[in-house]
Tab-separated table of C-alpha atoms in Angstrom:
chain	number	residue	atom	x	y	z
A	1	UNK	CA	-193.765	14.403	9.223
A	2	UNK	CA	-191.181	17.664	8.379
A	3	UNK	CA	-190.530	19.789	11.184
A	4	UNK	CA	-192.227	22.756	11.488
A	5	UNK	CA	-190.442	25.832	10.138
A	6	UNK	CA	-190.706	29.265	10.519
A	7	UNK	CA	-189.177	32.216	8.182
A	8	UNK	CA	-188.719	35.591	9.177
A	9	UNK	CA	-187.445	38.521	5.979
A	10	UNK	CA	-184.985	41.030	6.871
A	11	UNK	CA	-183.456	39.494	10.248
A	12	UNK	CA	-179.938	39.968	10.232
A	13	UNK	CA	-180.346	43.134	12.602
A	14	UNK	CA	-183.052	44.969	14.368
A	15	UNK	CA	-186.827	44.093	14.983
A	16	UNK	CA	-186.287	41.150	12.637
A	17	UNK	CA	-183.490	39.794	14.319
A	18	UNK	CA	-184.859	39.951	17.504
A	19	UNK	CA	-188.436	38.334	16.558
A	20	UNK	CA	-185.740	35.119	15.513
A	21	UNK	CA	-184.012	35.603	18.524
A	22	UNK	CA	-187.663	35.068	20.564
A	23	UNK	CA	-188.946	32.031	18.260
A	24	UNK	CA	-185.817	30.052	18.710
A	25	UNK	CA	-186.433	30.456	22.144
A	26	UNK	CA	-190.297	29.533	21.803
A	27	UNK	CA	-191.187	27.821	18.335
A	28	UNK	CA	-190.879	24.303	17.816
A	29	UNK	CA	-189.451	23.304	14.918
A	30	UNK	CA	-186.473	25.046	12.594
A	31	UNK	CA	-186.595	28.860	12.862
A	32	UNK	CA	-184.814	30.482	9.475
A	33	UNK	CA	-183.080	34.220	9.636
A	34	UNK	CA	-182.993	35.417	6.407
A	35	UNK	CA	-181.405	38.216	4.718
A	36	UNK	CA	-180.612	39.743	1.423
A	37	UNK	CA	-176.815	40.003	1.993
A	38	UNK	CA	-175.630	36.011	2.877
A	39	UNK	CA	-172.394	37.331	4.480
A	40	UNK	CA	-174.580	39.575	6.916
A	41	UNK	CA	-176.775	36.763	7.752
A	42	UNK	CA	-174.653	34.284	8.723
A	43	UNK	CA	-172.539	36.605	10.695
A	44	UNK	CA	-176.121	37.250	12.523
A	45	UNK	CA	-176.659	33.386	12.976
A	46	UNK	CA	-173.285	32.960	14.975
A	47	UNK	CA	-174.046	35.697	17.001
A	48	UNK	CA	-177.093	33.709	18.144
A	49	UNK	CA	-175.381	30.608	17.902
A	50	UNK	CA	-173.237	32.395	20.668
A	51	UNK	CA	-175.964	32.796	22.617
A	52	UNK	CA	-177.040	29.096	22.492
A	53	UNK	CA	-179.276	29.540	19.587
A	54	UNK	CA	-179.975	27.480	16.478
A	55	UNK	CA	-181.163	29.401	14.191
A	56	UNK	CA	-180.223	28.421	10.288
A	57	UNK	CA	-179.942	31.059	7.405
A	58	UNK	CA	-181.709	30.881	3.879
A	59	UNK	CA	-180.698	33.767	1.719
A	60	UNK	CA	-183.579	36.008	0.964
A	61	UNK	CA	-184.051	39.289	-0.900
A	62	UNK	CA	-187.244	40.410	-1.552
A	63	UNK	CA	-186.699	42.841	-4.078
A	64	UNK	CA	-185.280	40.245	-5.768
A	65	UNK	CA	-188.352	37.750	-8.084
A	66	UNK	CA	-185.947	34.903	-8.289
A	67	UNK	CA	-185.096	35.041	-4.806
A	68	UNK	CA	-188.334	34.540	-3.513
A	69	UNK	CA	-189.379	31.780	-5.737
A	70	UNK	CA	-186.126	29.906	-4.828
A	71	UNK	CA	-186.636	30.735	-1.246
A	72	UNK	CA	-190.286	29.458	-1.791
A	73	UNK	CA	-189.073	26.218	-3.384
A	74	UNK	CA	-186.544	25.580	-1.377
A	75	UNK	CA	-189.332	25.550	2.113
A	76	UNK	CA	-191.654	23.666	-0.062
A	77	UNK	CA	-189.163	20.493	-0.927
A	78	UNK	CA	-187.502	20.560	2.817
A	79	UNK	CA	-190.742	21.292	4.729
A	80	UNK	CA	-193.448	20.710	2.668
A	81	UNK	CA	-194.336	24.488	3.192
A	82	UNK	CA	-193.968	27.108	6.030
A	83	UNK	CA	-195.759	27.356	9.321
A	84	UNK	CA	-194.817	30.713	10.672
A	85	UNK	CA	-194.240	33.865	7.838
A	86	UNK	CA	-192.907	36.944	9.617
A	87	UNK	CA	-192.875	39.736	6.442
A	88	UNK	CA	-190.530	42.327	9.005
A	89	UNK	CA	-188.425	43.607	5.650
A	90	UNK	CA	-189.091	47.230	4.824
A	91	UNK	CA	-186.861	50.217	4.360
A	92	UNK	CA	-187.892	54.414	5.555
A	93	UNK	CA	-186.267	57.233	4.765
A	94	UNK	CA	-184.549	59.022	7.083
A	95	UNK	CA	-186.639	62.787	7.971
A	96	UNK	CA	-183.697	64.825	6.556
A	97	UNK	CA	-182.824	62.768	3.681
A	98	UNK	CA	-182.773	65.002	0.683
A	99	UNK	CA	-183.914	62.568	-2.201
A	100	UNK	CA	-186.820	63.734	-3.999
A	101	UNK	CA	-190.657	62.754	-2.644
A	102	UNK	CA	-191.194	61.228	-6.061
A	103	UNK	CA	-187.927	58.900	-5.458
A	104	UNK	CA	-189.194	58.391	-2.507
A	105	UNK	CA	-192.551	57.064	-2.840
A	106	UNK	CA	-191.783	54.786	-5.536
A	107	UNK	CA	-188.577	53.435	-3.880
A	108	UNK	CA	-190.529	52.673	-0.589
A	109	UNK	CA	-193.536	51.716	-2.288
A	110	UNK	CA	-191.207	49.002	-3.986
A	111	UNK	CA	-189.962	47.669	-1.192
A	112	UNK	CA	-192.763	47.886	1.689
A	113	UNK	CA	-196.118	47.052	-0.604
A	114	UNK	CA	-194.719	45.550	-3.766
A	115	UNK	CA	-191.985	43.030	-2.805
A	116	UNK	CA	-194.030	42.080	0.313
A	117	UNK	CA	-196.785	41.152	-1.882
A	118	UNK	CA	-194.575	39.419	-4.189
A	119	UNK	CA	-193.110	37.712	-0.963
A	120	UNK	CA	-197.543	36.701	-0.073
A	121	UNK	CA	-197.997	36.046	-3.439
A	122	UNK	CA	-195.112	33.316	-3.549
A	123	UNK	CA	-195.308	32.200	-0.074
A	124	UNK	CA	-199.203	31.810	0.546
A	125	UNK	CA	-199.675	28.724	-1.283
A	126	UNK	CA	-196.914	26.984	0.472
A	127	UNK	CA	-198.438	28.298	4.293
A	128	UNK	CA	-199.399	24.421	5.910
A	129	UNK	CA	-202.617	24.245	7.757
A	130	UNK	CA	-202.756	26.029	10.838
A	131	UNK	CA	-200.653	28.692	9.825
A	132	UNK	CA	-199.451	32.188	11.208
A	133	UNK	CA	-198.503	35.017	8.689
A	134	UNK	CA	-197.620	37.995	10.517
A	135	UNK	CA	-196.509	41.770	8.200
A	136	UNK	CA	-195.011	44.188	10.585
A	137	UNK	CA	-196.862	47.379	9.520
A	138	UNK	CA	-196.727	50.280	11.546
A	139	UNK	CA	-199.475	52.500	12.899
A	140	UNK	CA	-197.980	55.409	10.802
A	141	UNK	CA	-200.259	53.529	8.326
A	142	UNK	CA	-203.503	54.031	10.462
A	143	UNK	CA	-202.613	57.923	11.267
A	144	UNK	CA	-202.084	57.741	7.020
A	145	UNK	CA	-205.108	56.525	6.636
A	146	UNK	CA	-206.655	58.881	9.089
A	147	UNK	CA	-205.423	61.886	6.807
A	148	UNK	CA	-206.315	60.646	3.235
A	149	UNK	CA	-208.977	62.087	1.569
A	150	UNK	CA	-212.943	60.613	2.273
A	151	UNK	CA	-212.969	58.633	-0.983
A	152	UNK	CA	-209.609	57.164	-0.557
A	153	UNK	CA	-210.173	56.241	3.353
A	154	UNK	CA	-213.882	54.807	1.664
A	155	UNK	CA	-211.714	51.989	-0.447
A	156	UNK	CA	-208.995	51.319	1.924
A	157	UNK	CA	-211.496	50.619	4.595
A	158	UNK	CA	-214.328	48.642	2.274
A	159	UNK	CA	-214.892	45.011	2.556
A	160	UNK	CA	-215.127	44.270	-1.122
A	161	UNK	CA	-211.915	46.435	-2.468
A	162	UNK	CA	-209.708	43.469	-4.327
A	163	UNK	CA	-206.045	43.339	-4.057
A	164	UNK	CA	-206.153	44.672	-7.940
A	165	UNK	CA	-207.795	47.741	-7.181
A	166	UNK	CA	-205.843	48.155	-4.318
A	167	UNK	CA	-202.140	47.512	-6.211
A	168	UNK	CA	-204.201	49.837	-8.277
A	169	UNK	CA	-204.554	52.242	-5.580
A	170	UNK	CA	-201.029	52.177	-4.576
A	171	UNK	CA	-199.396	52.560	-8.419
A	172	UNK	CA	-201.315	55.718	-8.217
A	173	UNK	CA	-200.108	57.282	-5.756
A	174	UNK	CA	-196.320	56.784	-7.178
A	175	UNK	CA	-197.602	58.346	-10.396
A	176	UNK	CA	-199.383	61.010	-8.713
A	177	UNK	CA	-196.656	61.337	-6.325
A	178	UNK	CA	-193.467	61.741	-9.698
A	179	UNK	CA	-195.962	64.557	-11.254
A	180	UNK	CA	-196.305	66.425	-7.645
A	181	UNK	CA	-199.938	65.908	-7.457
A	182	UNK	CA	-200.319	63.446	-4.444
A	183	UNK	CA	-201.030	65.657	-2.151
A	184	UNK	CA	-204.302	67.606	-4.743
A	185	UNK	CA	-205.489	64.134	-5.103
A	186	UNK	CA	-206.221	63.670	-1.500
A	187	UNK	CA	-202.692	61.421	-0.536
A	188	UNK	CA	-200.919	62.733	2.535
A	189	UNK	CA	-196.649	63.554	2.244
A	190	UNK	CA	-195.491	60.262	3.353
A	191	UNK	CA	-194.484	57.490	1.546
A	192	UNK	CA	-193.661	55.289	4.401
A	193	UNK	CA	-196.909	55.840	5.488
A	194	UNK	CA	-199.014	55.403	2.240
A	195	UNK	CA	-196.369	51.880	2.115
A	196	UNK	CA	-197.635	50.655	5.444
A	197	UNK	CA	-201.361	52.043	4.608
A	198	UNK	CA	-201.220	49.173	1.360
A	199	UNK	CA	-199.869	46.550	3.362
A	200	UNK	CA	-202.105	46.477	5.884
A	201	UNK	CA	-204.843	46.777	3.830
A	202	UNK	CA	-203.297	43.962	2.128
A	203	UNK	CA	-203.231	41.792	5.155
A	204	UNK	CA	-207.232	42.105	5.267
A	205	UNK	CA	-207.888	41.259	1.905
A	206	UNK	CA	-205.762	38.404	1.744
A	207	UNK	CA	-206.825	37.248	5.443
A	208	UNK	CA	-210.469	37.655	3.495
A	209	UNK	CA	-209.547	35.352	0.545
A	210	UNK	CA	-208.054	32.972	2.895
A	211	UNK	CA	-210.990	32.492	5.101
A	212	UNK	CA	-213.140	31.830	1.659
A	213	UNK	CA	-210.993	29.320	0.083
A	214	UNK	CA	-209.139	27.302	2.653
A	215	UNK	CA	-212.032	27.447	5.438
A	216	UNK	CA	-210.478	24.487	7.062
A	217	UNK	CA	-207.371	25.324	7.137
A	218	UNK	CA	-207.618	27.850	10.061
A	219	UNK	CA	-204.728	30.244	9.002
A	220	UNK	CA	-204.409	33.502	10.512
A	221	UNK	CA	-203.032	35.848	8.922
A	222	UNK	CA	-202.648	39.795	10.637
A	223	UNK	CA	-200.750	42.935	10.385
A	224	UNK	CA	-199.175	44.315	13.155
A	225	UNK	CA	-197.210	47.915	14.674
A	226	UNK	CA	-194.178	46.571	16.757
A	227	UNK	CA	-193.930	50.024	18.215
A	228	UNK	CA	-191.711	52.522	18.247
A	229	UNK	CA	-188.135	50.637	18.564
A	230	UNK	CA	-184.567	51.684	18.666
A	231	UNK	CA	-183.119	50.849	15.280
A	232	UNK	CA	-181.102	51.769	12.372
A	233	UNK	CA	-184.600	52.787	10.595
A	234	UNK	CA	-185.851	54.369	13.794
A	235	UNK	CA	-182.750	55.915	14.986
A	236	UNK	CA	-181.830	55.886	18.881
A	237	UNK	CA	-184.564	58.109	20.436
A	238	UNK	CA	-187.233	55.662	20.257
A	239	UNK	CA	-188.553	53.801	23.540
A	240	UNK	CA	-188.409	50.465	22.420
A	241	UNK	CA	-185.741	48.261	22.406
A	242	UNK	CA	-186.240	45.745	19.248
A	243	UNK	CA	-186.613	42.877	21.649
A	244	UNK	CA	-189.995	45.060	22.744
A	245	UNK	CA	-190.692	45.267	19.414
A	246	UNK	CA	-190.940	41.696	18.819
A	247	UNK	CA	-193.324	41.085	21.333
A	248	UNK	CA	-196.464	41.726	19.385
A	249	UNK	CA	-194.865	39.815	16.034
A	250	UNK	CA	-194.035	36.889	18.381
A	251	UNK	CA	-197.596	36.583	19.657
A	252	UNK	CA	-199.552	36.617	16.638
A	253	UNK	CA	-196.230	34.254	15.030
A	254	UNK	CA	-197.701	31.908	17.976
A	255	UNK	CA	-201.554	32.120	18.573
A	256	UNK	CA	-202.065	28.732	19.931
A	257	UNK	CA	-203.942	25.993	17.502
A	258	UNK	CA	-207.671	26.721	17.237
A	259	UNK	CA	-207.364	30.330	17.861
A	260	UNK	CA	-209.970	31.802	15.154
A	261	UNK	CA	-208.925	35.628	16.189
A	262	UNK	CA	-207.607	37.738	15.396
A	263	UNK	CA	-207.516	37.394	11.900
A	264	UNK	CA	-207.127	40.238	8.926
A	265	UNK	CA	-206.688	42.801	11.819
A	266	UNK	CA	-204.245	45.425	12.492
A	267	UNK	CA	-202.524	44.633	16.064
A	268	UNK	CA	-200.884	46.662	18.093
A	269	UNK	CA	-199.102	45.967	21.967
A	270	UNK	CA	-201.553	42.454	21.332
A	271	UNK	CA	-204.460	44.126	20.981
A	272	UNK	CA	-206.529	44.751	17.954
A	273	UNK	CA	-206.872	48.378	16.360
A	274	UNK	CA	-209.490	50.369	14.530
A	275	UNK	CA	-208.686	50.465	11.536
């Protein structure tokens, strides 16, 4: 039997590095930090080791195709596949940065929706039975979602939208957004928040597919807000320290074995949202 393994993107400092910090202290089996810089990582893995944890380092960048797939291979030969998927990578703008919306939105949407679904689409065929996949979202996507217009909250919220329509959905708004229309066509001014509206949308649709074609297999997969949290992204004002933060990853990284919820929800301080 491999050990069990669990993989965590964008760890070297903040919410991710503190969601490794908790699993080496509670996850049996081989807990991975990743990060996109390999000089970053490991400096991140001996300041754990210092601590008395094991942690091990896989470089990972998921902006990056070739990256992922050898990142993907790489868990599949040594592991057979992963057991725990933390997707905690994602970038913001600062509030006074000074770059254009239309940079913006597509350089977030990149980032937050499209290289986390590249990371899914690589990633969910190698998830072993039994299986936690956890996407730190943030409930900036809910209030987002809140403040679209009727049609668009009507497809982000219906059962049969696809993941085409939806990457569909989310290309739009990047056009829409480079022209300065967004806002006409019934998209709120924030990228982030649009971002973290697709993933966890995303996370439902894919928790959908997942309960059609590998029944068995009882994988949960979920979206989650870790809060407001005291990082470089969130600057120092915010309550939360990241090891707060973690706490709501962590426990849906470690719903016990026959759990059946939750599953394609949006979580927030362990408790499901309305979405």
């Amino acid at each position: 039997m491999s050990p069990r393994v669990a993989v965590v993107t964008g760890s070297n400092k903040g919410i991710g590095l503190a969601i490794v910090k908790a699993l080496c202290q509670k996850f049996e089996g081989d807990v991975y930090l990743t990060a996109r810089d390999s000089g970053r990582g490991e400096e991140a893995v001996k300041s754990l080791a210092s601590e008395g944890l094991k942690p091990m380092f896989h470089q990972l960048d998921i902006n990056d195709l070739s990256s992922i797939t050898a990142a993907a291979a790489y868990f599949k030969d040594k592991y057979g596949g992963v057991d725990v998927l933390v997707n905690n990578a994602g970038i913001a703008f600062k509030t006074a940065d000074t770059a254009p919306f239309a940079t913006q939105a597509e350089v977030t949407l990149k980032t937050n929706f499209f290289a986390t679904r590249d990371m899914l689409t690589h990633f969910m065929p190698i998830i072993k039975a039994g299986g936690r996949v956890v996407n730190v979202s943030s409930f900036v996507g809910s209030r987002t979602l809140n403040n679209c217009s009727p049609a668009l909250q009507e497809r982000f919220r219906s059962e049969d939208l696809s993941e085409e329509e939806l990457v569909g959905l989310m290309e739009r708004f990047v056009e829409e957004a480079k022209k300065g229309e967004h806002k006409q066509k019934g998209w709120p001014d924030t990228a982030y928040g649009v971002s973290k509206t697709g993933l966890t949308t995303l996370s439902m649709i894919l928790a959908r597919r997942l309960s059609k074609e590998r029944p068995g297999d009882q994988i949960l997969l979920n979206a989650c807000c870790p809060g407001w949290v005291r990082t470089d992204m969130a600057g120092p004002k915010a309550p939360k320290s990241p090891e707060e933060g973690a706490e709501t990853p962590v426990y849906l990284s470690l719903l016990p074995a026959g759990t059946t919820q939750p599953h394609g929800r949006f979580v927030s301080e362990k408790q499901v949202q309305p979405w």
